[in-house]
Each structure stands twice: as C-alpha cells, then as structure tokens.
Short mmCIF file of N, CA and C and ligand atoms in Angstrom, two decimals:
data_model
loop_
_atom_site.label_atom_id
_atom_site.label_comp_id
_atom_site.label_asym_id
_atom_site.label_seq_id
_atom_site.Cartn_x
_atom_site.Cartn_y
_atom_site.Cartn_z
N UNK A 1 4.43 28.04 7.31
CA UNK A 1 4.28 26.60 7.18
C UNK A 1 3.02 26.31 6.35
N UNK A 2 3.19 25.48 5.36
CA UNK A 2 2.06 25.11 4.50
C UNK A 2 1.23 24.02 5.17
N UNK A 3 -0.06 24.22 5.22
CA UNK A 3 -0.97 23.19 5.74
C UNK A 3 -1.74 22.57 4.59
N UNK A 4 -1.90 21.28 4.67
CA UNK A 4 -2.62 20.53 3.63
C UNK A 4 -3.89 19.99 4.24
N UNK A 5 -4.98 20.23 3.57
CA UNK A 5 -6.28 19.75 4.06
C UNK A 5 -6.61 18.44 3.35
N UNK A 6 -6.99 17.44 4.12
CA UNK A 6 -7.39 16.15 3.56
C UNK A 6 -8.67 15.72 4.25
N UNK A 7 -9.32 14.74 3.67
CA UNK A 7 -10.56 14.25 4.25
C UNK A 7 -10.40 12.79 4.64
N UNK A 8 -10.38 12.53 5.93
CA UNK A 8 -10.35 11.16 6.44
C UNK A 8 -11.78 10.61 6.33
N UNK A 9 -11.94 9.39 5.80
CA UNK A 9 -13.29 8.83 5.68
C UNK A 9 -14.01 8.69 7.03
N UNK A 10 -13.26 8.58 8.12
CA UNK A 10 -13.88 8.42 9.43
C UNK A 10 -13.97 9.71 10.23
N UNK A 11 -13.03 10.62 10.01
CA UNK A 11 -12.95 11.81 10.87
C UNK A 11 -13.34 13.10 10.15
N UNK A 12 -13.61 13.03 8.87
CA UNK A 12 -13.90 14.22 8.08
C UNK A 12 -12.61 14.99 7.79
N UNK A 13 -12.69 16.32 7.72
CA UNK A 13 -11.53 17.11 7.30
C UNK A 13 -10.45 17.15 8.38
N UNK A 14 -9.21 17.00 7.94
CA UNK A 14 -8.06 17.10 8.84
C UNK A 14 -7.02 17.99 8.17
N UNK A 15 -6.16 18.58 8.98
CA UNK A 15 -5.08 19.41 8.46
C UNK A 15 -3.76 18.73 8.76
N UNK A 16 -2.86 18.77 7.78
CA UNK A 16 -1.57 18.09 7.87
C UNK A 16 -0.47 19.06 7.46
N UNK A 17 0.72 18.83 7.98
CA UNK A 17 1.87 19.59 7.50
C UNK A 17 2.47 18.85 6.31
N UNK A 18 3.35 19.51 5.60
CA UNK A 18 3.98 18.86 4.45
C UNK A 18 4.81 17.65 4.87
N UNK A 19 5.32 17.67 6.10
CA UNK A 19 6.10 16.54 6.60
C UNK A 19 5.23 15.33 6.90
N UNK A 20 3.94 15.53 7.06
CA UNK A 20 3.04 14.42 7.39
C UNK A 20 2.41 13.78 6.16
N UNK A 21 2.78 14.26 4.99
CA UNK A 21 2.19 13.75 3.75
C UNK A 21 3.32 13.28 2.84
N UNK A 22 3.07 12.20 2.12
CA UNK A 22 3.97 11.75 1.06
C UNK A 22 3.15 11.66 -0.23
N UNK A 23 3.82 11.94 -1.33
CA UNK A 23 3.23 11.75 -2.65
C UNK A 23 3.91 10.55 -3.28
N UNK A 24 3.15 9.55 -3.66
CA UNK A 24 3.71 8.34 -4.26
C UNK A 24 3.21 8.23 -5.70
N UNK A 25 4.17 8.12 -6.62
CA UNK A 25 3.84 8.07 -8.04
C UNK A 25 4.43 6.79 -8.62
N UNK A 26 3.59 6.01 -9.29
CA UNK A 26 4.04 4.78 -9.93
C UNK A 26 4.64 5.11 -11.29
N UNK A 27 5.86 4.66 -11.53
CA UNK A 27 6.52 4.95 -12.81
C UNK A 27 5.92 4.14 -13.95
N UNK A 28 5.25 3.04 -13.65
CA UNK A 28 4.67 2.19 -14.70
C UNK A 28 3.28 2.64 -15.11
N UNK A 29 2.46 3.06 -14.15
CA UNK A 29 1.06 3.38 -14.45
C UNK A 29 0.74 4.87 -14.31
N UNK A 30 1.67 5.64 -13.78
CA UNK A 30 1.47 7.07 -13.49
C UNK A 30 0.42 7.29 -12.41
N UNK A 31 0.05 6.23 -11.68
CA UNK A 31 -0.89 6.38 -10.57
C UNK A 31 -0.26 7.31 -9.54
N UNK A 32 -1.03 8.31 -9.12
CA UNK A 32 -0.55 9.29 -8.13
C UNK A 32 -1.45 9.23 -6.92
N UNK A 33 -0.84 9.07 -5.76
CA UNK A 33 -1.61 9.04 -4.52
C UNK A 33 -0.86 9.82 -3.46
N UNK A 34 -1.61 10.53 -2.64
CA UNK A 34 -0.98 11.12 -1.46
C UNK A 34 -1.36 10.25 -0.28
N UNK A 35 -0.42 10.05 0.61
CA UNK A 35 -0.63 9.17 1.74
C UNK A 35 -0.29 9.92 3.03
N UNK A 36 -0.99 9.59 4.05
CA UNK A 36 -0.78 10.22 5.36
C UNK A 36 -1.40 9.35 6.43
N UNK A 37 -1.03 9.61 7.66
CA UNK A 37 -1.68 8.97 8.79
C UNK A 37 -2.61 10.00 9.40
N UNK A 38 -3.88 9.65 9.52
CA UNK A 38 -4.85 10.60 10.07
C UNK A 38 -4.42 11.00 11.48
N UNK A 39 -4.32 12.30 11.76
CA UNK A 39 -3.90 12.74 13.09
C UNK A 39 -4.95 12.50 14.17
N UNK A 40 -6.18 12.16 13.79
CA UNK A 40 -7.23 11.90 14.78
C UNK A 40 -7.37 10.42 15.10
N UNK A 41 -7.49 9.59 14.07
CA UNK A 41 -7.72 8.15 14.29
C UNK A 41 -6.46 7.31 14.04
N UNK A 42 -5.38 7.95 13.59
CA UNK A 42 -4.08 7.30 13.37
C UNK A 42 -4.14 6.16 12.35
N UNK A 43 -5.11 6.22 11.46
CA UNK A 43 -5.25 5.23 10.41
C UNK A 43 -4.49 5.69 9.17
N UNK A 44 -3.68 4.81 8.57
CA UNK A 44 -3.04 5.19 7.31
C UNK A 44 -4.09 5.42 6.23
N UNK A 45 -3.96 6.51 5.52
CA UNK A 45 -4.93 6.86 4.48
C UNK A 45 -4.19 7.18 3.18
N UNK A 46 -4.86 6.96 2.08
CA UNK A 46 -4.32 7.38 0.79
C UNK A 46 -5.48 7.75 -0.11
N UNK A 47 -5.19 8.63 -1.04
CA UNK A 47 -6.21 9.04 -1.98
C UNK A 47 -5.54 9.41 -3.29
N UNK A 48 -6.25 9.13 -4.38
CA UNK A 48 -5.73 9.49 -5.70
C UNK A 48 -5.70 11.01 -5.84
N UNK A 49 -4.76 11.47 -6.64
CA UNK A 49 -4.65 12.91 -6.87
C UNK A 49 -4.25 13.12 -8.33
N UNK A 50 -4.76 14.17 -8.93
CA UNK A 50 -4.44 14.42 -10.34
C UNK A 50 -3.06 15.08 -10.46
N UNK A 51 -2.60 15.22 -11.69
CA UNK A 51 -1.25 15.74 -11.93
C UNK A 51 -1.09 17.16 -11.37
N UNK A 52 -2.11 17.98 -11.53
CA UNK A 52 -2.00 19.35 -11.04
C UNK A 52 -1.91 19.39 -9.52
N UNK A 53 -2.71 18.57 -8.87
CA UNK A 53 -2.67 18.50 -7.40
C UNK A 53 -1.34 17.96 -6.91
N UNK A 54 -0.82 16.97 -7.63
CA UNK A 54 0.48 16.39 -7.26
C UNK A 54 1.58 17.45 -7.39
N UNK A 55 1.51 18.24 -8.43
CA UNK A 55 2.51 19.29 -8.63
C UNK A 55 2.45 20.31 -7.49
N UNK A 56 1.25 20.65 -7.06
CA UNK A 56 1.10 21.58 -5.93
C UNK A 56 1.71 21.01 -4.66
N UNK A 57 1.50 19.71 -4.43
CA UNK A 57 2.09 19.10 -3.23
C UNK A 57 3.61 19.15 -3.29
N UNK A 58 4.17 18.85 -4.45
CA UNK A 58 5.63 18.88 -4.59
C UNK A 58 6.16 20.30 -4.37
N UNK A 59 5.48 21.27 -4.96
CA UNK A 59 5.91 22.66 -4.78
C UNK A 59 5.82 23.10 -3.32
N UNK A 60 4.87 22.51 -2.58
CA UNK A 60 4.72 22.86 -1.16
C UNK A 60 5.78 22.18 -0.29
N UNK A 61 6.50 21.20 -0.88
CA UNK A 61 7.56 20.54 -0.13
C UNK A 61 7.24 19.14 0.33
N UNK A 62 6.15 18.56 -0.17
CA UNK A 62 5.82 17.19 0.19
C UNK A 62 6.83 16.23 -0.44
N UNK A 63 7.22 15.22 0.31
CA UNK A 63 8.18 14.24 -0.19
C UNK A 63 7.56 13.45 -1.34
N UNK A 64 8.30 13.35 -2.43
CA UNK A 64 7.85 12.60 -3.61
C UNK A 64 8.58 11.26 -3.64
N UNK A 65 7.82 10.19 -3.71
CA UNK A 65 8.40 8.85 -3.76
C UNK A 65 7.93 8.18 -5.05
N UNK A 66 8.91 7.80 -5.88
CA UNK A 66 8.61 7.07 -7.11
C UNK A 66 8.64 5.59 -6.78
N UNK A 67 7.73 4.82 -7.37
CA UNK A 67 7.76 3.38 -7.16
C UNK A 67 7.36 2.71 -8.47
N UNK A 68 7.69 1.43 -8.57
CA UNK A 68 7.33 0.70 -9.79
C UNK A 68 6.63 -0.60 -9.41
N UNK A 69 5.90 -1.14 -10.34
CA UNK A 69 5.20 -2.40 -10.09
C UNK A 69 6.22 -3.51 -9.88
N UNK A 70 5.89 -4.52 -9.09
CA UNK A 70 6.83 -5.62 -8.86
C UNK A 70 7.14 -6.35 -10.17
N UNK A 71 8.41 -6.75 -10.33
CA UNK A 71 8.83 -7.48 -11.53
C UNK A 71 8.02 -8.77 -11.71
N UNK A 72 7.55 -9.34 -10.62
CA UNK A 72 6.81 -10.61 -10.68
C UNK A 72 5.55 -10.50 -11.54
N UNK A 73 5.00 -9.30 -11.68
CA UNK A 73 3.79 -9.14 -12.50
C UNK A 73 4.06 -9.45 -13.97
N UNK A 74 5.31 -9.30 -14.39
CA UNK A 74 5.65 -9.55 -15.78
C UNK A 74 6.13 -10.96 -16.05
N UNK A 75 6.23 -11.77 -14.99
CA UNK A 75 6.72 -13.13 -15.16
C UNK A 75 5.67 -14.01 -15.83
N UNK A 76 6.16 -14.97 -16.62
CA UNK A 76 5.27 -15.95 -17.23
C UNK A 76 4.89 -16.97 -16.17
N UNK A 77 3.60 -17.18 -16.02
CA UNK A 77 3.11 -18.12 -15.01
C UNK A 77 3.00 -19.51 -15.62
N UNK A 78 3.42 -20.51 -14.86
CA UNK A 78 3.32 -21.90 -15.31
C UNK A 78 2.35 -22.63 -14.39
N UNK A 79 1.72 -23.66 -14.92
CA UNK A 79 0.81 -24.47 -14.10
C UNK A 79 -0.59 -23.91 -14.08
N UNK A 80 -1.47 -24.67 -13.48
CA UNK A 80 -2.87 -24.24 -13.44
C UNK A 80 -3.07 -23.08 -12.46
N UNK A 81 -4.09 -22.30 -12.71
CA UNK A 81 -4.41 -21.19 -11.81
C UNK A 81 -4.93 -21.74 -10.48
N UNK A 82 -4.68 -20.99 -9.42
CA UNK A 82 -5.23 -21.38 -8.12
C UNK A 82 -6.75 -21.33 -8.17
N UNK A 83 -7.37 -22.25 -7.46
CA UNK A 83 -8.83 -22.22 -7.37
C UNK A 83 -9.25 -22.21 -5.90
N UNK A 84 -10.53 -22.23 -5.67
CA UNK A 84 -11.06 -22.16 -4.30
C UNK A 84 -10.59 -23.35 -3.46
N UNK A 85 -10.54 -24.54 -4.05
CA UNK A 85 -10.10 -25.73 -3.30
C UNK A 85 -8.64 -25.57 -2.88
N UNK A 86 -7.81 -24.99 -3.76
CA UNK A 86 -6.40 -24.75 -3.42
C UNK A 86 -6.30 -23.83 -2.20
N UNK A 87 -7.11 -22.79 -2.19
CA UNK A 87 -7.08 -21.86 -1.06
C UNK A 87 -7.52 -22.55 0.23
N UNK A 88 -8.56 -23.37 0.15
CA UNK A 88 -9.01 -24.09 1.35
C UNK A 88 -7.93 -25.04 1.85
N UNK A 89 -7.27 -25.74 0.94
CA UNK A 89 -6.20 -26.65 1.32
C UNK A 89 -5.05 -25.88 1.97
N UNK A 90 -4.73 -24.71 1.42
CA UNK A 90 -3.66 -23.88 2.00
C UNK A 90 -4.06 -23.38 3.38
N UNK A 91 -5.31 -23.00 3.53
CA UNK A 91 -5.82 -22.56 4.84
C UNK A 91 -5.68 -23.69 5.86
N UNK A 92 -6.05 -24.89 5.48
CA UNK A 92 -5.92 -26.05 6.38
C UNK A 92 -4.45 -26.30 6.70
N UNK A 93 -3.60 -26.17 5.68
CA UNK A 93 -2.16 -26.37 5.89
C UNK A 93 -1.64 -25.38 6.93
N UNK A 94 -2.01 -24.09 6.80
CA UNK A 94 -1.54 -23.07 7.73
C UNK A 94 -2.07 -23.29 9.14
N UNK A 95 -3.15 -24.02 9.25
CA UNK A 95 -3.74 -24.29 10.56
C UNK A 95 -3.12 -25.51 11.24
N UNK A 96 -2.21 -26.19 10.56
CA UNK A 96 -1.61 -27.43 11.07
C UNK A 96 -0.12 -27.20 11.34
N UNK A 97 0.22 -26.99 12.61
CA UNK A 97 1.61 -26.69 12.97
C UNK A 97 2.59 -27.79 12.55
N UNK A 98 2.16 -29.04 12.63
CA UNK A 98 3.06 -30.14 12.26
C UNK A 98 3.37 -30.10 10.77
N UNK A 99 2.38 -29.82 9.95
CA UNK A 99 2.62 -29.72 8.50
C UNK A 99 3.57 -28.58 8.17
N UNK A 100 3.40 -27.47 8.86
CA UNK A 100 4.28 -26.32 8.61
C UNK A 100 5.70 -26.67 9.04
N UNK A 101 5.84 -27.28 10.21
CA UNK A 101 7.17 -27.66 10.69
C UNK A 101 7.84 -28.63 9.73
N UNK A 102 7.08 -29.63 9.23
CA UNK A 102 7.65 -30.59 8.28
C UNK A 102 8.06 -29.90 6.99
N UNK A 103 7.25 -28.94 6.52
CA UNK A 103 7.60 -28.22 5.29
C UNK A 103 8.85 -27.39 5.48
N UNK A 104 8.95 -26.75 6.65
CA UNK A 104 10.15 -25.93 6.91
C UNK A 104 11.39 -26.81 6.99
N UNK A 105 11.24 -28.02 7.53
CA UNK A 105 12.40 -28.94 7.61
C UNK A 105 12.93 -29.28 6.23
N UNK A 106 12.05 -29.31 5.23
CA UNK A 106 12.51 -29.69 3.88
C UNK A 106 13.33 -28.59 3.22
N UNK A 107 13.21 -27.35 3.70
CA UNK A 107 13.98 -26.27 3.08
C UNK A 107 15.17 -25.83 3.94
N UNK A 108 15.34 -26.44 5.10
CA UNK A 108 16.48 -26.09 5.97
C UNK A 108 17.70 -26.86 5.58
ZN1 ZN B 1 -9.25 9.67 10.82
#
C-alpha cells in the first residue's frame, strides 16, 4: 500500500493512503492541487503540486479529477459593479425575514 505524506498546517506531517487523496486539475488554468481531509483534525486541506508530483500521485493510484472554471466567468457583465453600499444593503436585506419572504413571493 502506497502512503502519501502531507503537511497539515495545524497538525504537521500526516500520512494518507491513496484512497484518502484526490488530485484535482483545472482544464482551463492547469492548476493542480491535491486535496485530503486531515486524519488528525478532520479539516479539508489542499495544496498546489507541480506536474511531476501530480504524475507521481496518479501513478500511485490517486483519483484524478478534471474540472473547469465556471462558464459564468466568461459572461459579459451588465450594469454597474457592486460597491460597499450594495453589500451593506444586501446584508440588511438578508437580516429582514419579511423582505426575504416578500422577495420569494415574487418568484413563486
Ligand atoms: Zn490537521
């Protein structure tokens, strides 16, 4: 059984099996990251890895997951950009149950 050594920022070095690690590669940016849940603190972790390291993980049997950036990133945006006042207004809106209920009624 192949063991993979990783470094959790909180727990230091940990050992993982190939089943406990995934390799995620973005098809748009070629960003490569290995992801795992720390066996000590149970926190999801990820770290960048170079092409050679990624190849070693794949050869060891780590699951490879390809992903792409959301299509929304390529959409043309219309209207003014959000500003700080917009965020504060949205925060107030989310804090008002009646406003949320009224807004939901308009889309039902
Ligand atoms: Zn940890």
